[in-house]
Short mmCIF file of C-alpha atoms and ligand atoms in Angstrom, two decimals:
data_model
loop_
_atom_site.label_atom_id
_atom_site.label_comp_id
_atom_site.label_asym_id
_atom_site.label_seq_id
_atom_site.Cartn_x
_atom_site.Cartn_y
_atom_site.Cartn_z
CA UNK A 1 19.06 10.26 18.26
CA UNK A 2 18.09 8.94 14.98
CA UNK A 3 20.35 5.95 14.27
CA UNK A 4 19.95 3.57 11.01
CA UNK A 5 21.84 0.30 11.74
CA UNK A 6 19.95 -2.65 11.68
CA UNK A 7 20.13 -5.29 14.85
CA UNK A 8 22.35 -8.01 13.90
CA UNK A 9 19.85 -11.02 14.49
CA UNK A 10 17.59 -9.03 12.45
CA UNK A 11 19.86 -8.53 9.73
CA UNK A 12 20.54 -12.41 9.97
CA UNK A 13 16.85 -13.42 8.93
CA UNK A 14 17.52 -10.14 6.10
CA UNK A 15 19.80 -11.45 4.36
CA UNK A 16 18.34 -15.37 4.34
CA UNK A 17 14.98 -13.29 3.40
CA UNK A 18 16.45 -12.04 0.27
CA UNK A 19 19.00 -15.02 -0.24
CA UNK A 20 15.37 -17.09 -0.18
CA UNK A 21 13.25 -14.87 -2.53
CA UNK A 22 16.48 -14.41 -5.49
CA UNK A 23 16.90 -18.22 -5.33
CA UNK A 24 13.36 -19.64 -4.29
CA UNK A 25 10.30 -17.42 -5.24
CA UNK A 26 12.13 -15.09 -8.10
CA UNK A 27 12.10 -18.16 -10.63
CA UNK A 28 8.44 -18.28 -9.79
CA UNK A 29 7.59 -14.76 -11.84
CA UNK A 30 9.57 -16.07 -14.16
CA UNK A 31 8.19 -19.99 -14.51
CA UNK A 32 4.21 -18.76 -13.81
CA UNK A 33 3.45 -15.26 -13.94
CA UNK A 34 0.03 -14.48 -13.62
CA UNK A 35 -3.10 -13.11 -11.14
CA UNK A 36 -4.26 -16.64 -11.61
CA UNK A 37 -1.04 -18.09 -10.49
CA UNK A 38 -0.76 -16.11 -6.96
CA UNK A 39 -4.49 -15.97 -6.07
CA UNK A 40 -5.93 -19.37 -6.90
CA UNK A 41 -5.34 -21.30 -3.49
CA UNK A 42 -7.57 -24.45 -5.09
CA UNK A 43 -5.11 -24.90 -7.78
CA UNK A 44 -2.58 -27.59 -8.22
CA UNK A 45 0.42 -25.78 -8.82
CA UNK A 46 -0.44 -23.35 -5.46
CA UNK A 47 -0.41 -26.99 -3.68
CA UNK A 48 2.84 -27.74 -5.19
CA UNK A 49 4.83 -24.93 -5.72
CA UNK A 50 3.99 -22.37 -3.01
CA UNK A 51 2.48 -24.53 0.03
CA UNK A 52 6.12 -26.33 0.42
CA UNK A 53 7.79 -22.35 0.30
CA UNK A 54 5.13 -21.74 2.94
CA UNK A 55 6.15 -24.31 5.07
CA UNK A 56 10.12 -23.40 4.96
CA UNK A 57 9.24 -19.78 5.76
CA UNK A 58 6.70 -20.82 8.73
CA UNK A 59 9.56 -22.77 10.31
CA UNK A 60 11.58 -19.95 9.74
CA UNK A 61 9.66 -18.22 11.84
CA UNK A 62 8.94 -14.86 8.96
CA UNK A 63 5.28 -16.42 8.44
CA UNK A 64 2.89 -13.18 8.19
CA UNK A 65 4.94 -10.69 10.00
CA UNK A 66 2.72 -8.39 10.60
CA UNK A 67 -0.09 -10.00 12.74
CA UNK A 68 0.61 -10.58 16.46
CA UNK A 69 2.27 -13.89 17.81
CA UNK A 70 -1.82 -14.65 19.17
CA UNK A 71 -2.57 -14.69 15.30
CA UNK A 72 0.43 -17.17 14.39
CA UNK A 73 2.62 -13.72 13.32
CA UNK A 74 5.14 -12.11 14.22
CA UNK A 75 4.43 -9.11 16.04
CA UNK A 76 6.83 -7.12 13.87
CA UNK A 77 6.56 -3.48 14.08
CA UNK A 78 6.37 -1.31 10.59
CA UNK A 79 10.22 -0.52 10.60
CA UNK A 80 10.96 -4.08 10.64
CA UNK A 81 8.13 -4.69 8.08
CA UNK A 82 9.62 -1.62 5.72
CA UNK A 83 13.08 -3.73 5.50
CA UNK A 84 11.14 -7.20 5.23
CA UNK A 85 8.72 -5.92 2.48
CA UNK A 86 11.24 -3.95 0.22
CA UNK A 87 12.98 -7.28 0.07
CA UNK A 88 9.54 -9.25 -0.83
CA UNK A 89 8.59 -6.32 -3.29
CA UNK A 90 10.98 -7.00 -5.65
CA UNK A 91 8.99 -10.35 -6.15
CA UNK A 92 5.31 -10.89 -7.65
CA UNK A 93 4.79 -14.08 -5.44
CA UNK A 94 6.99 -12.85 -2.26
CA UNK A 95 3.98 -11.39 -0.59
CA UNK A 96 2.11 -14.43 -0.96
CA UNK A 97 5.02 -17.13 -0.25
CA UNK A 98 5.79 -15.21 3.38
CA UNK A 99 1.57 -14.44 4.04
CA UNK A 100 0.90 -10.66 3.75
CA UNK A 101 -0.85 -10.60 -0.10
CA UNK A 102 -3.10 -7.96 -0.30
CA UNK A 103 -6.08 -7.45 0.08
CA UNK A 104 -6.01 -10.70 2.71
CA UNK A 105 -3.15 -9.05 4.85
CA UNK A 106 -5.96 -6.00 5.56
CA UNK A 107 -9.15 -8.22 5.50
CA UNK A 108 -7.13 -10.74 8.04
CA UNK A 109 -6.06 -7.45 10.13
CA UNK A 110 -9.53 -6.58 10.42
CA UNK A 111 -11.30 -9.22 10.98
CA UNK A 112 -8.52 -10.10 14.00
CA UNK A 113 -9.16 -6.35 15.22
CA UNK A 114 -13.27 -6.50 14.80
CA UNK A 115 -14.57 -10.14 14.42
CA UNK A 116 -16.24 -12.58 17.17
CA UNK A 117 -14.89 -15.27 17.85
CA UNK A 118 -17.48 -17.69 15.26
CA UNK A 119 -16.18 -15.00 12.61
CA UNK A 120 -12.47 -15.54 13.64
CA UNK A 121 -12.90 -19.30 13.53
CA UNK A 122 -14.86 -19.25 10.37
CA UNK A 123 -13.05 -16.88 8.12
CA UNK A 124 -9.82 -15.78 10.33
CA UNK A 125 -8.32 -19.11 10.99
CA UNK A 126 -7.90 -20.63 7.43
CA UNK A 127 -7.13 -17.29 5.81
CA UNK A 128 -4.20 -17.17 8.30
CA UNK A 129 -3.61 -20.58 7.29
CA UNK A 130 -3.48 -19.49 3.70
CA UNK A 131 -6.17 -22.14 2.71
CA UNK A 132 -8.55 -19.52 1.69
CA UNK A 133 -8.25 -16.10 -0.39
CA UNK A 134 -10.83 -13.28 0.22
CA UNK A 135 -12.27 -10.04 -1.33
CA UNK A 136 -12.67 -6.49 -0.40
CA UNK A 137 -15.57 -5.05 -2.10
CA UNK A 138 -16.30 -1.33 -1.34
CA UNK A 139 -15.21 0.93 -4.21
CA UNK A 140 -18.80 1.70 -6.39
CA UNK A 141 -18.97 2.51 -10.44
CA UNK A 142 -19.81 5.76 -9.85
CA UNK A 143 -17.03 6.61 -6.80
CA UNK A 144 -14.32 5.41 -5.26
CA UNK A 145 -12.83 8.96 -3.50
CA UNK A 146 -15.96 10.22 -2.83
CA UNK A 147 -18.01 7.22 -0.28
CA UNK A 148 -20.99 10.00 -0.24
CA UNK A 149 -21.77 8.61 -2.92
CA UNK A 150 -22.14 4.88 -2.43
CA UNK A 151 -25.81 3.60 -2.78
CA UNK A 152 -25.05 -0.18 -2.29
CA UNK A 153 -27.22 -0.99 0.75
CA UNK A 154 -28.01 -3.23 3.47
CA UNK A 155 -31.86 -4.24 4.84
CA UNK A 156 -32.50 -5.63 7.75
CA UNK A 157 -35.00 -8.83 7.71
CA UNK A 158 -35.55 -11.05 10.61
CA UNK A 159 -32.42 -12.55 11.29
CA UNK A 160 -30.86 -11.72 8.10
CA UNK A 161 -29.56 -8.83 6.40
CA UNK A 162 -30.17 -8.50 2.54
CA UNK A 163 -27.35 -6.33 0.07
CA UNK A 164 -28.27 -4.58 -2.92
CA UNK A 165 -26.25 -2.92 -5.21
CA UNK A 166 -22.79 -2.53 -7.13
CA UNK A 167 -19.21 -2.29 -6.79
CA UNK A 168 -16.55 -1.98 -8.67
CA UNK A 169 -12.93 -3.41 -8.81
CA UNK A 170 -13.04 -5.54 -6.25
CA UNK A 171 -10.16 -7.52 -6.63
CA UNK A 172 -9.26 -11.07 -6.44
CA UNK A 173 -13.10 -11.51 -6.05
CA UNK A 174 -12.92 -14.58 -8.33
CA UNK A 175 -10.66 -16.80 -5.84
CA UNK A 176 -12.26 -15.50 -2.75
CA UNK A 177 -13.68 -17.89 -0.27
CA UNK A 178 -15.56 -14.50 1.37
CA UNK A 179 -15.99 -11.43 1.01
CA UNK A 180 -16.19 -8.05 2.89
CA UNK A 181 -18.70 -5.70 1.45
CA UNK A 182 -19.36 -2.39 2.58
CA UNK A 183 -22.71 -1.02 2.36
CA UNK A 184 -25.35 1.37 3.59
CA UNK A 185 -27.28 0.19 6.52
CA UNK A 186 -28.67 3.66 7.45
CA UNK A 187 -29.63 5.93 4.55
CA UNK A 188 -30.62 8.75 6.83
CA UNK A 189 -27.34 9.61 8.46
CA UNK A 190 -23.62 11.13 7.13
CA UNK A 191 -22.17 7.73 5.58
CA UNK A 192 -19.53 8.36 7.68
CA UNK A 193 -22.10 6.91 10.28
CA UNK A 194 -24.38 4.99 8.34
CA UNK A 195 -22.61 2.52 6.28
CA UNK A 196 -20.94 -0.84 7.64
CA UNK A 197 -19.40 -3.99 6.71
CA UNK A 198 -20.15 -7.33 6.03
CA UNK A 199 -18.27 -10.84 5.98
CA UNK A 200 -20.14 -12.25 2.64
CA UNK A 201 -19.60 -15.93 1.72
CA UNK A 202 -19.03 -15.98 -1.63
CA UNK A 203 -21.02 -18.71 -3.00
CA UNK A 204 -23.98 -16.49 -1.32
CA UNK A 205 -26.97 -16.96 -4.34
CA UNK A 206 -27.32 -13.50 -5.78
CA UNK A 207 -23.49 -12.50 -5.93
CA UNK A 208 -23.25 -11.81 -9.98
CA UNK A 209 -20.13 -11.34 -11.64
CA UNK A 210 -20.65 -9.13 -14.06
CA UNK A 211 -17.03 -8.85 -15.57
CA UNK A 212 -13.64 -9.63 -14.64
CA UNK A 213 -12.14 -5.99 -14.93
CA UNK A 214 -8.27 -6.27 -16.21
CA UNK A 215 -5.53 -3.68 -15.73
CA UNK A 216 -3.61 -2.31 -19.01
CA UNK A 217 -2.79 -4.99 -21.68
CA UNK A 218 -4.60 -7.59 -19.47
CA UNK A 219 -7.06 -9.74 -21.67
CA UNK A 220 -10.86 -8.62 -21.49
CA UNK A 221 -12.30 -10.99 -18.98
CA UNK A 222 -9.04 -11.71 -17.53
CA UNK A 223 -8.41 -9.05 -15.43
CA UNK A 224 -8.27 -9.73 -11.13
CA UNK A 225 -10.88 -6.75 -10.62
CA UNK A 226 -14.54 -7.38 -9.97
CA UNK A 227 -17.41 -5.67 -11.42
CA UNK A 228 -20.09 -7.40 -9.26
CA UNK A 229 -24.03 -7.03 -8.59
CA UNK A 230 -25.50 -7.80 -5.42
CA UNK A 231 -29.28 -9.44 -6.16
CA UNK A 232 -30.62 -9.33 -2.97
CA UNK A 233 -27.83 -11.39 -1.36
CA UNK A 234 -29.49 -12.66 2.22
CA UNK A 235 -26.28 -12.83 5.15
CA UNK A 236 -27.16 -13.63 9.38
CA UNK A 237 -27.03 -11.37 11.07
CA UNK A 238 -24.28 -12.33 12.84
CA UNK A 239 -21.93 -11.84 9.71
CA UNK A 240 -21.85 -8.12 10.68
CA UNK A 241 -18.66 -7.27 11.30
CA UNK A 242 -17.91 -4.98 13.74
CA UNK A 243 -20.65 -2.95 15.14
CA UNK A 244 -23.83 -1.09 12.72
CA UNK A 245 -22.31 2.22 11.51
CA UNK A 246 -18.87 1.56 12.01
CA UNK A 247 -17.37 0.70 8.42
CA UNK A 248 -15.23 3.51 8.40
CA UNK A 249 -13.51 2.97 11.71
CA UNK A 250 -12.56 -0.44 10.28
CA UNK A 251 -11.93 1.01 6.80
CA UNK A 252 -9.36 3.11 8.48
CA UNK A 253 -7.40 -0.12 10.33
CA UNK A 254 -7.32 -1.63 7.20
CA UNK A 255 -5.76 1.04 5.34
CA UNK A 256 -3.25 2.20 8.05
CA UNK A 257 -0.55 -0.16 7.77
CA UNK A 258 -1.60 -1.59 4.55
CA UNK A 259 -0.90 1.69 2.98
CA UNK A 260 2.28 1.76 4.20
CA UNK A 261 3.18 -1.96 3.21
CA UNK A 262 2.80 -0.79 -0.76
CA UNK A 263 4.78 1.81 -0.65
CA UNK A 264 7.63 -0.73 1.39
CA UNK A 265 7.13 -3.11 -1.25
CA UNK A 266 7.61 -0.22 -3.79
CA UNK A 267 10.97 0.45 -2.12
CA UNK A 268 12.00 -2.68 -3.36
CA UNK A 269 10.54 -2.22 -6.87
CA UNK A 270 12.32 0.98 -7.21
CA UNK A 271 15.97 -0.18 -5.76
CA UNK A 272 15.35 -3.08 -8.98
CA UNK A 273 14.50 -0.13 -11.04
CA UNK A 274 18.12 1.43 -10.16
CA UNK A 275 19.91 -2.31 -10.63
CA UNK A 276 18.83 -2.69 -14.35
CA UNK A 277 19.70 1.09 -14.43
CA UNK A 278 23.34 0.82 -13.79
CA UNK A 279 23.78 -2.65 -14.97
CA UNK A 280 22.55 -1.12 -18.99
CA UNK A 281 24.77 1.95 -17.93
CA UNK A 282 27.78 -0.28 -17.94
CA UNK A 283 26.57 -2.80 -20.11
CA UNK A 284 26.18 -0.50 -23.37
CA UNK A 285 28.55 1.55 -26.00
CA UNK A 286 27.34 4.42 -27.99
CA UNK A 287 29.09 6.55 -29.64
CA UNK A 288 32.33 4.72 -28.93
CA UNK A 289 32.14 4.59 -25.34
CA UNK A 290 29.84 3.22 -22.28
CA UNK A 291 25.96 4.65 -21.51
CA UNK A 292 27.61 5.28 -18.01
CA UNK A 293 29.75 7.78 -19.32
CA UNK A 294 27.29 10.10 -20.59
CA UNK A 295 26.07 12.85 -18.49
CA UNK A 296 22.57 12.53 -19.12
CA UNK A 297 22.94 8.74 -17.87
CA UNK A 298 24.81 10.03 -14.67
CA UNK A 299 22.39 12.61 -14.09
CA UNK A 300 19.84 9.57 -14.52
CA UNK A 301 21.44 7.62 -12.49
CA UNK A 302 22.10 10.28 -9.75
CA UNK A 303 18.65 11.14 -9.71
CA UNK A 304 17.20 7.59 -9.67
CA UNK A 305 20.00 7.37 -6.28
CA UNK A 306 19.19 10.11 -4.70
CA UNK A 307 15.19 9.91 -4.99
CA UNK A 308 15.52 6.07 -3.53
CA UNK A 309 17.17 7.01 -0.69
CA UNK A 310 14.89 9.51 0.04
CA UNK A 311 11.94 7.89 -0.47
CA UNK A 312 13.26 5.01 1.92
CA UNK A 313 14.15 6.94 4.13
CA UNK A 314 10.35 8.85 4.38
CA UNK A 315 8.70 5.18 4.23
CA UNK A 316 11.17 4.07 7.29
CA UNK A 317 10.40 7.80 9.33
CA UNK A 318 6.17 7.39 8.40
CA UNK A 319 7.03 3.41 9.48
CA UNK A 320 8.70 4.66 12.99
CA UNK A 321 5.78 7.30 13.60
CA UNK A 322 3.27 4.07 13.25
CA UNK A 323 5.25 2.06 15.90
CA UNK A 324 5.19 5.53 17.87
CA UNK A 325 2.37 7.00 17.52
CA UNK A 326 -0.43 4.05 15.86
CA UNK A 327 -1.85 4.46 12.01
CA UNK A 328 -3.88 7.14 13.74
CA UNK A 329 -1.12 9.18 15.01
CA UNK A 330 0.83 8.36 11.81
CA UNK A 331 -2.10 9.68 9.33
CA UNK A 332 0.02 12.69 8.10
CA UNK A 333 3.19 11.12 7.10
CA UNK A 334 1.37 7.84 6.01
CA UNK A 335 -0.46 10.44 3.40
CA UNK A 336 2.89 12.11 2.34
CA UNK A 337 4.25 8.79 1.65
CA UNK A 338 0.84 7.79 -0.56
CA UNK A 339 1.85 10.84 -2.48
CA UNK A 340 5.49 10.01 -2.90
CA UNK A 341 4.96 6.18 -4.05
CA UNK A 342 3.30 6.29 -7.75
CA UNK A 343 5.82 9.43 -8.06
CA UNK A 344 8.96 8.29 -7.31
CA UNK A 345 8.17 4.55 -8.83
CA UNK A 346 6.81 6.24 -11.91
CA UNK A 347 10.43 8.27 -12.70
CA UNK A 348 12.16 5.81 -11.67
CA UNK A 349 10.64 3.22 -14.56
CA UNK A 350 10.56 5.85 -16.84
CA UNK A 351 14.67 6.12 -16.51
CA UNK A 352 15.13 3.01 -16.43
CA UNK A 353 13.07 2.41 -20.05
CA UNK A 354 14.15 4.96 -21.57
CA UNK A 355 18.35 3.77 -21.15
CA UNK A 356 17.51 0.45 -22.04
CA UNK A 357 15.66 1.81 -25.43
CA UNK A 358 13.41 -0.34 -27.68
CA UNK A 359 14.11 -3.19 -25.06
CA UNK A 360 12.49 -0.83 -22.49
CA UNK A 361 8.91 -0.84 -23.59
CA UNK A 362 9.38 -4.10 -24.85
CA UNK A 363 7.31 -7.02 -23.74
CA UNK A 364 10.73 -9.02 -22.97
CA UNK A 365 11.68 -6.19 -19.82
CA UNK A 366 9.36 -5.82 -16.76
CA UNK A 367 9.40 -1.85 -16.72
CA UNK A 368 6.36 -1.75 -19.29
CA UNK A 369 4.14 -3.80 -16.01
CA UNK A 370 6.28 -1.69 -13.55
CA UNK A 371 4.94 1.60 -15.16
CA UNK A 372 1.16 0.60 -15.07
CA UNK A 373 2.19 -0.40 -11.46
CA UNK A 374 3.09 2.70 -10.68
CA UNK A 375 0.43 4.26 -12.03
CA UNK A 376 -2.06 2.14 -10.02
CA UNK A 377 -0.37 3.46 -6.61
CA UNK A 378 -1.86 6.65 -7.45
CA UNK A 379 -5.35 5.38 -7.44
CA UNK A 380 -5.99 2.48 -5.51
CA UNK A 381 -6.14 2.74 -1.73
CA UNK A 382 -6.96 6.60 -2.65
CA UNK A 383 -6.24 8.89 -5.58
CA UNK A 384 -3.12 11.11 -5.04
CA UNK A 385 -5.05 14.00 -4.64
CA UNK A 386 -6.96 13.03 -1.88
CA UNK A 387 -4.13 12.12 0.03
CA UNK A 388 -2.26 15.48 -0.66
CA UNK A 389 -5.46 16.76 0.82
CA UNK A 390 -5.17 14.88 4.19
CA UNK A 391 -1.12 16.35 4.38
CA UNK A 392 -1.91 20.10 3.95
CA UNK A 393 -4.79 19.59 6.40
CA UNK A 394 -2.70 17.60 8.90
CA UNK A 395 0.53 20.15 8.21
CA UNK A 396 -1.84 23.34 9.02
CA UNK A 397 -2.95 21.92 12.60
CA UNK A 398 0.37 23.08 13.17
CA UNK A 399 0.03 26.54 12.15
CA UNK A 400 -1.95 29.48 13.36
CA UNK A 401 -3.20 32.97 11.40
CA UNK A 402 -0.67 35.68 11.41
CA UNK A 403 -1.44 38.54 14.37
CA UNK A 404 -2.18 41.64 13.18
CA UNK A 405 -2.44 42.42 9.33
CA UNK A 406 1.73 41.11 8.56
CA UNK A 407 3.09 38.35 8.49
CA UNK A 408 5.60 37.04 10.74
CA UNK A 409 7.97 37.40 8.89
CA UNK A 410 7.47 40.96 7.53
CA UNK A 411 11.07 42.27 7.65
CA UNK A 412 10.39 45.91 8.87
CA UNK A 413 7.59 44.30 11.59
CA UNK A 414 10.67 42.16 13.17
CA UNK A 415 13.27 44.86 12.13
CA UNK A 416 11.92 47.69 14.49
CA UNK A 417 10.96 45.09 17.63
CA UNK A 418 14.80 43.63 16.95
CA UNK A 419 15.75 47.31 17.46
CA UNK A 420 13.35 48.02 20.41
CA UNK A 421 14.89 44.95 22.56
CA UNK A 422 18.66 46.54 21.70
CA UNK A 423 17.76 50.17 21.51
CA UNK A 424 20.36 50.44 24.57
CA UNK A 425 23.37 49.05 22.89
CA UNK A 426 22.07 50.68 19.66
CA UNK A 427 22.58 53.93 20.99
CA UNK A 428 26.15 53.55 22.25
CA UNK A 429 26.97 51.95 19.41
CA UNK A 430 26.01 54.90 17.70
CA UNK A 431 27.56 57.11 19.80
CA UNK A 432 30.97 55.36 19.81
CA UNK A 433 30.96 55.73 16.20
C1 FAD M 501 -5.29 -1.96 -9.02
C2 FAD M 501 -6.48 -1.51 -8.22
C3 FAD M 501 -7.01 -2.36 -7.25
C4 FAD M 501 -8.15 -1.98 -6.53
N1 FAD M 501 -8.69 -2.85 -5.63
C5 FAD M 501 -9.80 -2.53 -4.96
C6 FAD M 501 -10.44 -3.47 -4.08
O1 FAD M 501 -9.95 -4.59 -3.88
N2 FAD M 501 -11.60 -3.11 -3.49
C7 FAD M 501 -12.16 -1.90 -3.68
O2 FAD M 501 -13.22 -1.62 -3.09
N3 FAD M 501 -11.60 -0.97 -4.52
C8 FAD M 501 -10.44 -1.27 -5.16
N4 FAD M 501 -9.88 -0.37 -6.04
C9 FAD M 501 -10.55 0.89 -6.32
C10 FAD M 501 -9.88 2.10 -5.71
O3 FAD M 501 -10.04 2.11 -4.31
C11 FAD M 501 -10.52 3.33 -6.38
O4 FAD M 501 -10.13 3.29 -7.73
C12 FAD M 501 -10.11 4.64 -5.76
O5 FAD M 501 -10.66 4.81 -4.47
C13 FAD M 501 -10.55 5.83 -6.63
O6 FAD M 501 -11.90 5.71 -6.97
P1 FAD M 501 -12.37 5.85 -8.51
O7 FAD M 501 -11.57 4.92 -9.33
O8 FAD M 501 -13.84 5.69 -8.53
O9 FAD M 501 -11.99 7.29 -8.92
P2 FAD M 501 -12.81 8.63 -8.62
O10 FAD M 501 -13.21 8.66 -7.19
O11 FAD M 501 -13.85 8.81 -9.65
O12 FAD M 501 -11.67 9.69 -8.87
C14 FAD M 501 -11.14 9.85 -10.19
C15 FAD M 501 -10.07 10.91 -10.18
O13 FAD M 501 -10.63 12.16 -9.80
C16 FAD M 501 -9.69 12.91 -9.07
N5 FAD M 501 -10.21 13.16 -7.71
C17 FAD M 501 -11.00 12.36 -6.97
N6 FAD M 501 -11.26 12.91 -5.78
C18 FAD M 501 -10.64 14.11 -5.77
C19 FAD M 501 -10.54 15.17 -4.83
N7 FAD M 501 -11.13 15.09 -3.62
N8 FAD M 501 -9.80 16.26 -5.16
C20 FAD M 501 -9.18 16.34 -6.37
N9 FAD M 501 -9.26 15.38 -7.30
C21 FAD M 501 -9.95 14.27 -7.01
C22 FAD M 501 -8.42 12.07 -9.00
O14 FAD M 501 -7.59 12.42 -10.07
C23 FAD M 501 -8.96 10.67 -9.16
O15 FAD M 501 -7.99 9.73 -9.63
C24 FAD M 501 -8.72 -0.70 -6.75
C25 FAD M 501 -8.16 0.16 -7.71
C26 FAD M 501 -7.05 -0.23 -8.43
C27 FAD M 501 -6.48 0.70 -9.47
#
């Protein structure tokens, strides 16, 4: 029996969660917005501003969720993370003040899931701490969708491994203690078998920048996304993570859950979305009388409603089916809600800036960063297509060909066997007539 109420002690950490991020981190967008801001760990104003909010939320006992109590989390399972997050995702620093930012929430997961325990020690342990931010470096310049085409490679040499080769908006790579780097280690098999992944220290000689890739109106050579060259970068041997050949396998871990936490945290982005919606809807007179009492605002509004719900709804079902069934079990509905995200975060914006006018795609309203947002949830992690891809193949393991040249359903196919089951009672019928 499906049931949607919410465990009262649960609730209780809720409601401080959001009380915390309106009166706490919220003023941070506002005070020192900014990649820069959120990623740089070495900075003075991470030490002061953000370690302290750390702290409180660590004795709270809300400090990175979704990692297991062994890992100094939580243990939460996705439902719990879907209410959690769509709080946090109304907030540019909330991911980073409770410990889940992406990419280190995946790289962490991974690394906990895969690493020994010198990895764990060397790269887990202070990126759970937050003293360290890392990298995930896998997407090439000439494919991300597509990994058949990745050519960034691995040698083996003596007791080291040497990388060569490019990739492409790898993010955050500029405040990243490490990072992990997939490559080819065995050119002769599917990649699906011959690629795997490497923890990279990032002041490795031969790691070269070659631009800082920005998103939108972002400043050239500002931007959080790597375009980076690997000279001949030597690692050990023993910074292999995992096993040789299994990159995907831990490519798949990583995206599981962390697919699902975007599209939580766009929850929250989308219920904003919906506030400045109604809030302009009452707020402003045309024409003599309030936005709100147009129809085409109610029908905007309605719409912007009714799509939230359902799209919360779908995130908390796909979240459920995780706790369930695992990210394996889960990978149809995690797909369908990869689909839904950019979507239903894209109308929603586009609503919302088109009530509020000139003001809307203004510079002094968030919507104009909310739309590239919601743009970028159709690409990264996966390009919409792909995903609707993995649904219709998932949705047809259900389904078998039709027997016989009609389909079920054929009308005069079902018609005559409907009337061969009652060709008794038929008959009398007939006769009583
Ligand atoms: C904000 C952001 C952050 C990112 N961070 C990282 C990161 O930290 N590390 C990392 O490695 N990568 C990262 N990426 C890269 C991301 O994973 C890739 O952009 C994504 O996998 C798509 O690859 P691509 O950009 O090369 O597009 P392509 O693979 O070239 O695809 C381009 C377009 O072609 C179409 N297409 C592709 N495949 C198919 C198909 N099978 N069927 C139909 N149409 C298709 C789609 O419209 C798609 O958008 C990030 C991307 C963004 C936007």
């Amino acid at each position: 029996m499906a049931d949607f109420s919410i465990d009262p002690a649960f609730q209780e950490q809720l409601d401080w969660i959001r009380k915390f991020v309106k009166t706490e981190v919220e003023p941070l967008d506002l005070a020192f917005a900014g990649e820069d801001m959120v990623y740089n760990k070495a900075s003075a104003f991470y030490e002061e501003a953000i370690r302290p909010l750390q702290q409180v939320v660590k004795d709270r006992g809300l400090w990175s969720c979704h990692l297991t109590p062994e890992y100094g989390g939580q243990g939460y399972g996705q439902v719990q993370l879907a209410y959690m997050n769509e709080i946090l995702g109304r907030s540019q620093f909330g991911p980073t003040v409770f410990g889940n930012q992406a990419p280190d929430s995946g790289n962490a997961e991974i690394i906990a899931h895969y690493g020994t325990a010198e990895q764990k020690a060397k790269y887990l342990e202070p990126l759970l701490d937050g003293r360290i931010s890392s990298c995930y470096s896998m997407t090439e310049p000439q494919g991300g969708a597509d990994p058949g085409v990745f050519t960034c490679s691995a040698v083996r040499d003596g007791d080291e491994w040497v990388i060569d080769g490019e990739k492409w908006f790898s993010s955050s790579l500029r405040y990243a203690s490490f990072l992990i780097v997939m490559v080819i280690t065995d050119p002769d098999v599917a990649v699906h078998k011959g690629a795997s992944m490497f923890l990279v220290p990032a002041d490795s000689p031969g790691i070269e920048v070659v631009r800082n890739v920005g998103v939108g109106q972002e400043h050239d050579g500002h931007g959080g996304h790597a375009y980076v060259r690997y000279n001949s970068v030597r690692v050990p041997a023993d910074h292999l993570l995992g096993g040789e050949g299994q990159a995907f396998a831990i490519a798949q871990t990583r995206l599981g859950g962390g697919r699902l936490h975007h599209a939580m945290r766009t929850v929250g982005a989308v219920s904003r979305c919906l506030d400045m919606l109604c809030e302009r809807a009452l707020s402003r007179t045309t024409q003599g009388e309030l936005l709100a009492r147009k129809q085409a605002t109610q029908e905007k509004i309605a719409d912007s409603f009714i799509e939230l719900l359902q799209f919360k709804l779908q995130v908390l079902h796909a979240a459920w089916v995780v706790d369930q069934k695992g990210g394996h079990g889960a990978r149809k509905e995690i797909a369908a809600v990869k689909v839904a995200t950019p979507k239903v975060y894209r109308e929603a914006v586009l609503r919302t800036m088109q009530l509020h006018g000139a003001l809307g795609v203004s510079n002094e309203m968030p919507l104009a960063n909310m739309l590239m947002a919601s743009v970028t949830m159709g690409i990264a992690d996966g390009p919409t297509e792909v995903h609707k891809f993995t649904v219709a193949r998932e949705v047809l393991k259900d389904y078998s060909p039709a027997e016989g040249d009609w389909p079920s359903e054929h009308l005069p196919e079902r018609r005559a066997a409907a009337r061969a089951e009652y060709a008794d009672l038929l008959e009398r019928s007939v006769a009583d007539l």
